[in-house]
Coordinates of C-alpha atoms and ligand atoms in Angstrom, one line a residue:
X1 CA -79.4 -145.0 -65.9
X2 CA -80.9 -148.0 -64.0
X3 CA -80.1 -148.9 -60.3
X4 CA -79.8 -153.0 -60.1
X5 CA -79.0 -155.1 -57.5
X6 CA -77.4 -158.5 -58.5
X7 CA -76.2 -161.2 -56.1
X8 CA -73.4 -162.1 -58.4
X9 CA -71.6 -161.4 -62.3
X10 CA -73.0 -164.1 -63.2
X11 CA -76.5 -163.3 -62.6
X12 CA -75.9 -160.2 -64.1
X13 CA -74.9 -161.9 -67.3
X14 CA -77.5 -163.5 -67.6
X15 CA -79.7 -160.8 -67.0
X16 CA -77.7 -158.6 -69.9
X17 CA -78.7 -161.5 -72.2
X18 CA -81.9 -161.4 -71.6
X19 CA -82.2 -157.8 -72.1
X20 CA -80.4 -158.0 -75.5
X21 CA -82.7 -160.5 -76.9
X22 CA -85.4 -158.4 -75.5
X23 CA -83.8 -155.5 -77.1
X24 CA -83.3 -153.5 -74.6
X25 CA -80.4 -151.4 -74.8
X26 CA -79.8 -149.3 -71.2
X27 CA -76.6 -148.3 -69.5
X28 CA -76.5 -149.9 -66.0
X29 CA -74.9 -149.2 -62.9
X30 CA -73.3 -152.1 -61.1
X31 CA -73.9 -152.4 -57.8
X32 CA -72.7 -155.2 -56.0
X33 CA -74.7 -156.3 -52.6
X34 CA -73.0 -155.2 -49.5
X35 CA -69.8 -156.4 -47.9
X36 CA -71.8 -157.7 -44.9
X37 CA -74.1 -159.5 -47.1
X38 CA -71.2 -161.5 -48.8
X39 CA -69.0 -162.3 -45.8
X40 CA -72.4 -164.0 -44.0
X41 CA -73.1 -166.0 -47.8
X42 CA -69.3 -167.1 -47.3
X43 CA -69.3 -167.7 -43.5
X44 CA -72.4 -170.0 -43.8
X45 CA -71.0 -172.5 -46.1
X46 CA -67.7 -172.5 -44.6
X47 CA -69.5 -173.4 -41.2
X48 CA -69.8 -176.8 -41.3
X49 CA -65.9 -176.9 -42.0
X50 CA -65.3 -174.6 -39.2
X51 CA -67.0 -176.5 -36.4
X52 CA -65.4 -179.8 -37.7
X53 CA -62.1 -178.1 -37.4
X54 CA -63.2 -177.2 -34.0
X55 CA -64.0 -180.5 -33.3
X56 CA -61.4 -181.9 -34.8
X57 CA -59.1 -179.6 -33.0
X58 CA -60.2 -180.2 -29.3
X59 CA -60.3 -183.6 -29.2
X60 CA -56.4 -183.6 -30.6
X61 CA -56.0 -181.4 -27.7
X62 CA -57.8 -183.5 -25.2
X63 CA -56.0 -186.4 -26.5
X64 CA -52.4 -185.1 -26.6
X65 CA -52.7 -183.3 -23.2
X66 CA -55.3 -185.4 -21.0
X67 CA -56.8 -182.4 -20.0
X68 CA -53.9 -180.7 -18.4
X69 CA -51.6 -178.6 -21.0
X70 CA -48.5 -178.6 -18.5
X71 CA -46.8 -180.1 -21.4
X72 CA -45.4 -176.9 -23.5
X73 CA -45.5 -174.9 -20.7
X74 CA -42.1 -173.7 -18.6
X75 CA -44.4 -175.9 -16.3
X76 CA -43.4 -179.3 -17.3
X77 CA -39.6 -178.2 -15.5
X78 CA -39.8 -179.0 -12.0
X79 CA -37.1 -177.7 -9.6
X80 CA -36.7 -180.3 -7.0
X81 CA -36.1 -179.5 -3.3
X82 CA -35.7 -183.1 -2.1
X83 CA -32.3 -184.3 -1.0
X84 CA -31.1 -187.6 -0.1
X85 CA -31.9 -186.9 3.1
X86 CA -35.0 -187.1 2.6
X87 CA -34.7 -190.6 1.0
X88 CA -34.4 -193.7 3.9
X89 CA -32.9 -197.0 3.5
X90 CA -31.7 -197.6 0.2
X91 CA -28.3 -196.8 0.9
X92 CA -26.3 -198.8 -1.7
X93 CA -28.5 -197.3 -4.4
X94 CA -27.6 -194.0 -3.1
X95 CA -24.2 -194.5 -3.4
X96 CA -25.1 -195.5 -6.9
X97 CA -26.7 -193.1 -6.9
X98 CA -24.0 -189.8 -6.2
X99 CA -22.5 -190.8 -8.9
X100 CA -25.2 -189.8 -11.3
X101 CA -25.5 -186.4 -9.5
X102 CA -21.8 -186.2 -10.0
X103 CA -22.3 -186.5 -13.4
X104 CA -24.7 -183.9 -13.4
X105 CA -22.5 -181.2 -11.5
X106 CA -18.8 -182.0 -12.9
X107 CA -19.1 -183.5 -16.3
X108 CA -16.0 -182.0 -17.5
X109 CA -13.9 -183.9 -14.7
X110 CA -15.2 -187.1 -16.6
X111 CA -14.7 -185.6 -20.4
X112 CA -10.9 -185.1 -19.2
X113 CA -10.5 -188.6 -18.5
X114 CA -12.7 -189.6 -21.8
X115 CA -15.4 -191.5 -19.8
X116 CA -18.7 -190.8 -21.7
X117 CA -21.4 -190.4 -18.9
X118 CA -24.0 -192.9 -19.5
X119 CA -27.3 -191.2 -20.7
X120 CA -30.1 -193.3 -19.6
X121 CA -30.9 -195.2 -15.7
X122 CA -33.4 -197.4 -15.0
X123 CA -35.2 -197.7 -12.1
X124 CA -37.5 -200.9 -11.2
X125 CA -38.7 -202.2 -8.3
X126 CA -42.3 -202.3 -6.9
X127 CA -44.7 -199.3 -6.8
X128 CA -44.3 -196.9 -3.4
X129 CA -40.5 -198.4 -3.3
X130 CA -39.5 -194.5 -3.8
X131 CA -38.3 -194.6 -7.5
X132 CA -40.0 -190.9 -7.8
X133 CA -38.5 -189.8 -4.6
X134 CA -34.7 -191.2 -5.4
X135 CA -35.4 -189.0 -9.1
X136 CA -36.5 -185.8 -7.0
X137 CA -33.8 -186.6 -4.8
X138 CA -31.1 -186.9 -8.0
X139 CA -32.2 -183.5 -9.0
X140 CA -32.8 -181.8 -5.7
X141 CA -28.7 -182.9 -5.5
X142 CA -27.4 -181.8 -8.5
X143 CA -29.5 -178.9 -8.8
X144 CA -30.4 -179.4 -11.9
X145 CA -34.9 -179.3 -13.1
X146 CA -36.3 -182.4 -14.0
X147 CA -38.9 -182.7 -16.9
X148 CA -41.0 -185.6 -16.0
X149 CA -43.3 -187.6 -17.8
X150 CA -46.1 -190.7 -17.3
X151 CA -45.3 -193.5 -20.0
X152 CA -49.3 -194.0 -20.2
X153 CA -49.4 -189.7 -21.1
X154 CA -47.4 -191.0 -24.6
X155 CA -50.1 -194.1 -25.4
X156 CA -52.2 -192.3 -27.8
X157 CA -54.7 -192.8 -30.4
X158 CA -54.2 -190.6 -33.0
X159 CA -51.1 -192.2 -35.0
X160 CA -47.9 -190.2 -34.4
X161 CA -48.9 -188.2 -31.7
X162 CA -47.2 -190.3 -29.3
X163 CA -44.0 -190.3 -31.4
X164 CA -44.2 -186.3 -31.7
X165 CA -44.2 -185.5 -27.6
X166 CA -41.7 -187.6 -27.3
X167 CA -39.7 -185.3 -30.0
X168 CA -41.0 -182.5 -27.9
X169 CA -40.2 -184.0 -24.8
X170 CA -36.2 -183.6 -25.5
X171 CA -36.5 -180.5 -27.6
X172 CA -37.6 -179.1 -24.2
X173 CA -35.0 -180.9 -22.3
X174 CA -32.2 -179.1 -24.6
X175 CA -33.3 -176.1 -23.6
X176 CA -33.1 -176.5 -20.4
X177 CA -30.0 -178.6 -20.2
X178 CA -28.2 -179.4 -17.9
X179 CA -31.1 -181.8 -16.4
X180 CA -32.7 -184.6 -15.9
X181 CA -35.7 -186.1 -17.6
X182 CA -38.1 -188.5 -16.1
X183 CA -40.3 -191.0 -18.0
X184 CA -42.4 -192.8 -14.9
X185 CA -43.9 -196.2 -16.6
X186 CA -41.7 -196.7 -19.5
X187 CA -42.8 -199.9 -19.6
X188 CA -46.5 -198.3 -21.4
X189 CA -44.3 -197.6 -24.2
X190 CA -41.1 -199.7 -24.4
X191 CA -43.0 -202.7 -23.8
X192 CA -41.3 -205.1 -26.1
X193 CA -42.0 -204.3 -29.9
X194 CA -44.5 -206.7 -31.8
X195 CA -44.9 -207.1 -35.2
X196 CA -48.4 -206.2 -37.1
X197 CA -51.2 -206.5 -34.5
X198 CA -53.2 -203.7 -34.0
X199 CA -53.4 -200.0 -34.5
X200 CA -52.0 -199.2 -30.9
X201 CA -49.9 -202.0 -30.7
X202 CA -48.0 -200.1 -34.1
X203 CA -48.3 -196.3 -32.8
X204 CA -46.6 -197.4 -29.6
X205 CA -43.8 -199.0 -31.7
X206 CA -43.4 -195.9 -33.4
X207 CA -43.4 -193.5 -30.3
X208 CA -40.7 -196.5 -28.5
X209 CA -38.5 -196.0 -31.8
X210 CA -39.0 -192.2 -31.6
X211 CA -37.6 -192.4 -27.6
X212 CA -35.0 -194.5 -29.5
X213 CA -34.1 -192.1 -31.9
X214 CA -34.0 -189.7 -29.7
X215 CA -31.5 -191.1 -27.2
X216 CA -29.0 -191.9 -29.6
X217 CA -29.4 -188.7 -31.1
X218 CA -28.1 -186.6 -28.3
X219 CA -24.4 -186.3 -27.4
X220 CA -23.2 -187.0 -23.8
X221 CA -21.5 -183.9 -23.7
X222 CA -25.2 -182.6 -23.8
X223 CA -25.5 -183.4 -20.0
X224 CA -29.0 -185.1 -20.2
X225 CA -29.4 -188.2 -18.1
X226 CA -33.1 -190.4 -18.8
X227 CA -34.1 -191.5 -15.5
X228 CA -36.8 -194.1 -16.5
X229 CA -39.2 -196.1 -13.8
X230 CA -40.8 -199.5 -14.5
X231 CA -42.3 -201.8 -12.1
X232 CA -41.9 -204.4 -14.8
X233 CA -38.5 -204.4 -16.2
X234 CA -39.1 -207.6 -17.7
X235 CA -41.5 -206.8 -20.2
X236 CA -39.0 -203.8 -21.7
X237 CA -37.8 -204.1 -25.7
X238 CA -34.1 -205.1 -25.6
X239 CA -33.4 -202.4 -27.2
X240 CA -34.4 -199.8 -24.8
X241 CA -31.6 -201.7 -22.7
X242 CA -28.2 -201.9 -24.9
X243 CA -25.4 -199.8 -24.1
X244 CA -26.0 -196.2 -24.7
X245 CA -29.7 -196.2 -23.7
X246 CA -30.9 -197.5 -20.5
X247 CA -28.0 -199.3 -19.7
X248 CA -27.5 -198.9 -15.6
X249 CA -30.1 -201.0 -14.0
X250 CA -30.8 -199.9 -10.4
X251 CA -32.9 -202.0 -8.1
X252 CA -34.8 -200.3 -5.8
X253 CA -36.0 -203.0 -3.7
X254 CA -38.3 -203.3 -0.6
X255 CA -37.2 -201.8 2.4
X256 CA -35.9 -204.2 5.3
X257 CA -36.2 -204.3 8.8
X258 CA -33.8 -201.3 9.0
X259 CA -35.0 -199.3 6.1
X260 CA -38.4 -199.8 7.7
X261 CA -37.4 -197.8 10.7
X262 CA -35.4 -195.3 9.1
X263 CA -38.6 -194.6 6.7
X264 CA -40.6 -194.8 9.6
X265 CA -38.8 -192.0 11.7
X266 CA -38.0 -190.2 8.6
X267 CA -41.7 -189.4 8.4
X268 CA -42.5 -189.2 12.1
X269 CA -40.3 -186.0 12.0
X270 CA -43.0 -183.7 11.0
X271 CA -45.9 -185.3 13.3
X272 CA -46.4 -185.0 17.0
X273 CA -45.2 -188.8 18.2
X274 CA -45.6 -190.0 21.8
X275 CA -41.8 -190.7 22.9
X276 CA -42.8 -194.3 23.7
X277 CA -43.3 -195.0 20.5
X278 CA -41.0 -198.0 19.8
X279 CA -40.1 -197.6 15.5
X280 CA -38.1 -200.9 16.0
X281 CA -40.8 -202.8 16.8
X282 CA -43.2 -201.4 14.4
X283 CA -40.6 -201.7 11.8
X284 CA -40.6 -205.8 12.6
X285 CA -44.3 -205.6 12.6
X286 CA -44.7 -204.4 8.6
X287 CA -42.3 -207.1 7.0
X288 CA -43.0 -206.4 3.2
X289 CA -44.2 -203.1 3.2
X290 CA -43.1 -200.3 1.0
X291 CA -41.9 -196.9 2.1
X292 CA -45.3 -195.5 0.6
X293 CA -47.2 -197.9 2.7
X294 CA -45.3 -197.3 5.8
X295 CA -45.7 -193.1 5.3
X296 CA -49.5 -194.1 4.7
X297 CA -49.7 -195.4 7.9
X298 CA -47.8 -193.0 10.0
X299 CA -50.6 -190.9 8.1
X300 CA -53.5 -192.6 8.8
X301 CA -52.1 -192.6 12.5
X302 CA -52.0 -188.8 12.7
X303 CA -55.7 -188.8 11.6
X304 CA -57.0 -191.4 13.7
X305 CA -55.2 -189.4 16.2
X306 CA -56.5 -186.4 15.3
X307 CA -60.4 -187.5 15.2
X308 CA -59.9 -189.0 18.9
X309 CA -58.5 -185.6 19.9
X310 CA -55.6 -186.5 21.1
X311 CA -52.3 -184.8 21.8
X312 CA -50.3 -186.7 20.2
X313 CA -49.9 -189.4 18.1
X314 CA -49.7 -192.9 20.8
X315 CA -49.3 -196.7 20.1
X316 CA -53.3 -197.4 19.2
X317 CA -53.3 -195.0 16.6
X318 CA -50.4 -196.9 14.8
X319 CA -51.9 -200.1 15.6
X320 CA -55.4 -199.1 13.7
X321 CA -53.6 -197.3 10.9
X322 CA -51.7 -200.7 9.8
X323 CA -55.3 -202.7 10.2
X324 CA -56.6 -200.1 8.3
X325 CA -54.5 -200.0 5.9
X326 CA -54.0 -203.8 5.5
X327 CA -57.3 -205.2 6.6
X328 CA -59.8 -202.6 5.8
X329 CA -61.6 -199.9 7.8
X330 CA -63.0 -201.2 11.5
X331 CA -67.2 -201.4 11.3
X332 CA -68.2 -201.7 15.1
X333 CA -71.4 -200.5 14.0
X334 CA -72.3 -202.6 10.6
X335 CA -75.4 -204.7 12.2
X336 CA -74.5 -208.4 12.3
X337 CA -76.8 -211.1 12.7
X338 CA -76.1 -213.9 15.9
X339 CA -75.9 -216.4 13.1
X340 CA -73.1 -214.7 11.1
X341 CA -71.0 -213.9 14.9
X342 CA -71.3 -217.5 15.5
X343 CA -70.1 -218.7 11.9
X344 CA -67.6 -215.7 12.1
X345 CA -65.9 -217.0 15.1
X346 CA -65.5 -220.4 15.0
X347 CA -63.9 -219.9 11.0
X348 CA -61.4 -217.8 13.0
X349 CA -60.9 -219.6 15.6
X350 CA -60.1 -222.5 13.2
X351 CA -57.6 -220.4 11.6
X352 CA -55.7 -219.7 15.0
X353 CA -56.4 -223.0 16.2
X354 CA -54.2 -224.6 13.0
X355 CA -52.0 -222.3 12.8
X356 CA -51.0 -222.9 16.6
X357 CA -50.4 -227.0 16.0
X358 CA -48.1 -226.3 12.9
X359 CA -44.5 -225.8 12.7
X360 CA -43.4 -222.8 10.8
X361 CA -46.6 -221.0 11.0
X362 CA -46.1 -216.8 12.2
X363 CA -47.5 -216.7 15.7
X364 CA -51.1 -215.3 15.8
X365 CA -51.3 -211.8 16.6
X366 CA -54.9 -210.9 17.3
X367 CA -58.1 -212.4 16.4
X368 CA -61.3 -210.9 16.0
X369 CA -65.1 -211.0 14.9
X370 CA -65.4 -207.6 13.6
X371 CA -66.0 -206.6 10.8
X372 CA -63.3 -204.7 8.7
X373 CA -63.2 -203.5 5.3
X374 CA -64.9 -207.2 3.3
X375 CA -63.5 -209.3 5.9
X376 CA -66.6 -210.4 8.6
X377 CA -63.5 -211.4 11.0
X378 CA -59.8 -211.5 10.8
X379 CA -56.5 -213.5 12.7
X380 CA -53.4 -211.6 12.3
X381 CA -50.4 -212.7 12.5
X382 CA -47.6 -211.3 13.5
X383 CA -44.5 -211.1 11.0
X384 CA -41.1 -211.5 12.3
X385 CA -38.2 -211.4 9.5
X386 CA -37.8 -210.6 6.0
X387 CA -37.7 -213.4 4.1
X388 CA -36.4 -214.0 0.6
X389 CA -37.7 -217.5 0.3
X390 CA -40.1 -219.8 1.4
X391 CA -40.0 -223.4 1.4
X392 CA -42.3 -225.8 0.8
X393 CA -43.4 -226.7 4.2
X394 CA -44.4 -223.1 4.9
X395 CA -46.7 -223.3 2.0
X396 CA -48.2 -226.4 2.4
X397 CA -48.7 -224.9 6.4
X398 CA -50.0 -221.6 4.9
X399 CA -52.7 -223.7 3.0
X400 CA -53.2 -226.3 5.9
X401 CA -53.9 -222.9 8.1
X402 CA -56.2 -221.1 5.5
X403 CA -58.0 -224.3 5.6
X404 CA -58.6 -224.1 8.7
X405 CA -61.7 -221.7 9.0
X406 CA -63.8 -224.2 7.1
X407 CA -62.9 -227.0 8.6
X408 CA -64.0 -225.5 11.9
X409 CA -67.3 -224.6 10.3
X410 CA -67.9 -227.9 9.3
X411 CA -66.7 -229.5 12.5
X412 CA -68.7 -227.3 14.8
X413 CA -72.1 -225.7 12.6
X414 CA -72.3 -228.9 10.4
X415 CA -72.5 -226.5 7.6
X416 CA -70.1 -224.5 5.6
X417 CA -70.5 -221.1 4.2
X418 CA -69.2 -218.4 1.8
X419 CA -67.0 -217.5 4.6
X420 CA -64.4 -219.1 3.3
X421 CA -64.2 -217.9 -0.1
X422 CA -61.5 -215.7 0.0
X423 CA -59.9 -218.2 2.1
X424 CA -60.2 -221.1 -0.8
X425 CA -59.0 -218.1 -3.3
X426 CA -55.6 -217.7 -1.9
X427 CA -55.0 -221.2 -0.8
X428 CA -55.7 -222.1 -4.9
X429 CA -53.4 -219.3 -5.7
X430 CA -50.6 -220.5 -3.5
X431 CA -51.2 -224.0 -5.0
X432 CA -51.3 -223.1 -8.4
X433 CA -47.9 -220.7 -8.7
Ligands
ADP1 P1 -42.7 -195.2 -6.7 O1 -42.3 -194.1 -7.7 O2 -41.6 -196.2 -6.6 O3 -44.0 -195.8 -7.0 P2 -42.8 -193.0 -4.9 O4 -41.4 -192.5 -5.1 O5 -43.9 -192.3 -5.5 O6 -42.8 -194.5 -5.3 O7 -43.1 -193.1 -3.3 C1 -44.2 -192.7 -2.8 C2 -44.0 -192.1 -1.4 O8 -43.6 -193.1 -0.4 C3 -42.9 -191.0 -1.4 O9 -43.4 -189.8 -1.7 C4 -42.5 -191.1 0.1 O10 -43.3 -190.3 0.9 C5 -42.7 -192.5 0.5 N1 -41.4 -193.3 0.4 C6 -41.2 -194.3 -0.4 N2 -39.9 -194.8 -0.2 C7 -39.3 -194.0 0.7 C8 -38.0 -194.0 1.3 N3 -37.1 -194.9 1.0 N4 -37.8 -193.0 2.2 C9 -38.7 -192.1 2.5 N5 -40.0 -192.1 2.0 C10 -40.3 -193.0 1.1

């Protein structure tokens, strides 16, 4: 008996051939090689498959989850603590509004009466108007969780993806049902559908006609409610809007002069505010803001106030927050030439100058020659109503007024500058729309 070591039968074979035409004639023992031996032969030419799975595997995940896999966690359920208290303004959307919670809380009252409860809201209105909020605030009500998603978190690149979380996305919801789901964005995917075009263009129609699917697929009696948010409703597929979709349209609009000062007192309730403080006049002082700006400022306030070491939060620290916040950040120390002061305040005083001989023009708040955020000098002015339309003379004044810089430059250096660009940007802009 001979002790051989082959790699493989087929080596062995070969090798019995060999030793028959030879002549040989011996009884062998087979031994194969060890295990070890044969899993390492397999391993390494599986290994280039393995790390291209790996790969391939990881940038799936990457893709599907953008780096943070709340998305098949219990995570992706929020409870909501928010009330409508905590919501200013807005109060004929909330009325609107307590209905939906209603819903939520004592469906059966409206199965008796065989109203179907409508399944999905949108919300629109500009960003920081508090569509998130009045969502929180729905499900803070109702007590029911909220599962909230980003419309851009469904734009994918892989084909299907997008289409498959939103399958996920109410699978989840089921389970958890009664509640509320939230899709922030919707316009990323229920931008109206186009025909051919390119890859993305066709994997966002499919994941819109998933969501599609999806909300017709569910019963009412399921006591979901799609709260979606769009600051461009007017870009939305059709579709997405027919009865038994997102068929109640809420507004969320701007604050006005009163919403402004409920918003701003809402959020002065947890800061340290000088008494004197007058929320009236602030609130006639910010004419277009949104409640987000306005609980940046109060913000910004409590930090300015904070760095100057103050006790509390007084009139100057509100003043710089809205400069700050609409100008740009105050550079007392950026080193300016005499020539640039010089050019700097005759442009503004140009600006003020015009502004003061024309009719309809805001009266001019403050004007000044330092610097703040890319401005070299600013004129404020100061804003007195809400307006919903502006007429023609106003923007013919506006331009005449934003004019007025350069023409002071020219009049009084004999020269113009760049100053003015920003100037000659807007005026164009105003022309143009
Ligand atoms: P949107 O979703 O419309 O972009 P958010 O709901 O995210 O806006 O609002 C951002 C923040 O602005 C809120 O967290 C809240 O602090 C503040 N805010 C906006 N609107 C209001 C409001 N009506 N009342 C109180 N706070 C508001």
């Amino acid at each position: 008996t001979k002790t051989l070591i082959v790699p493989n039968s087929e080596t062995f074979s070969n090798f019995v051939q060999e030793e028959i035409k030879k002549g040989n004639d011996a009884i062998y023992e087979i031994n194969t090689p060890p295990t070890y031996l044969k899993l390492l032969d397999m391993l390494i030419s599986f290994l280039p498959l393995i790390l291209f799975s790996i790969l391939v595997y990881y940038t799936i995940k990457m893709q599907n989850f953008g780096g943070k896999n709340k998305f098949y966690d219990d995570d992706a359920k929020q409870e909501s603590k928010i009330k409508f208290k905590d919501v200013a303004g807005l109060d004929e959307e909330k009325g609107e509004l307590v209905e939906i919670v209603d819903f939520l809380k004592n469906p059966d009252k409206y199965a008796k009466m065989g109203a179907k409860i409508p399944k999905g809201v949108l919300l629109y209105g500009s960003p920081g108007t508090g569509k998130t909020l009045v969502v929180k605030a729905i499900a803070g009500e109702s007590g029911v969780p909220f599962i909230s998603m980003s419309g851009s978190e469904f734009v994918e690149m892989f084909a299907g993806l997008g289409a498959s979380r939103v399958r996920k996305l109410f699978e989840q919801a089921r389970k958890v049902a009664p509640c509320i789901i939230f899709i922030d964005e919707i316009d990323a995917i229920g931008a109206a559908r186009t025909t051919g075009g390119s890859g993305g263009d066709s994997e966002n129609n499919q994941t819109l006609n998933q969501l599609l699917v999806e909300m017709d697929g569910f019963e009412s009696s399921e006591n979901i409610i799609v709260i979606a948010a769009t600051n461009r409703p007017e870009l939305l597929d059709h579709a997405l809007l027919r009865p038994g979709r997102f068929d109640r349209h809420i507004a969320i609009p701007k604050p006005d002069i009163i919403g402004r000062e409920e918003i701003l007192k809402l959020h002065a309730e947890n800061k340290k505010i000088a008494a004197d403080i007058n929320f009236k006049e602030l609130a006639g002082d910010t004419a277009g803001f949104t409640g987000a700006d306005l609980a940046n400022i109060l913000n910004e306030a409590a930090i300015h106030a904070t760095r100057y070491k103050r006790d509390e939060i007084i009139q100057e620290d509100i003043e710089e927050a809205i400069k700050k916040v609409t100008i740009g950040l105050e550079k007392q120390n950026r080193v300016v030439s005499k020539k640039d002061k010089k050019i700097t305040a005759y442009h503004e005083a140009g600006h003020a100058i015009v502004s003061r001989c024309l009719k309809t023009t805001e009266k001019v708040k403050e004007v000044s020659i330092i610097s703040r955020g890319m401005a070299g000098g600013y004129t404020m002015y100061q804003s007195t109503e809400d307006k919903s339309y502006i007429s023609k003379t106003e923007l013919y004044e506006n331009i005449i007024t934003l004019f007025g810089g350069r023409a002071a430059e020219e009049i009084y250096i004999k020269d113009i500058s760049t100053g003015a660009s920003n100037d000659l940007k807007v005026a164009t802009n105003i022309a143009k729309e």
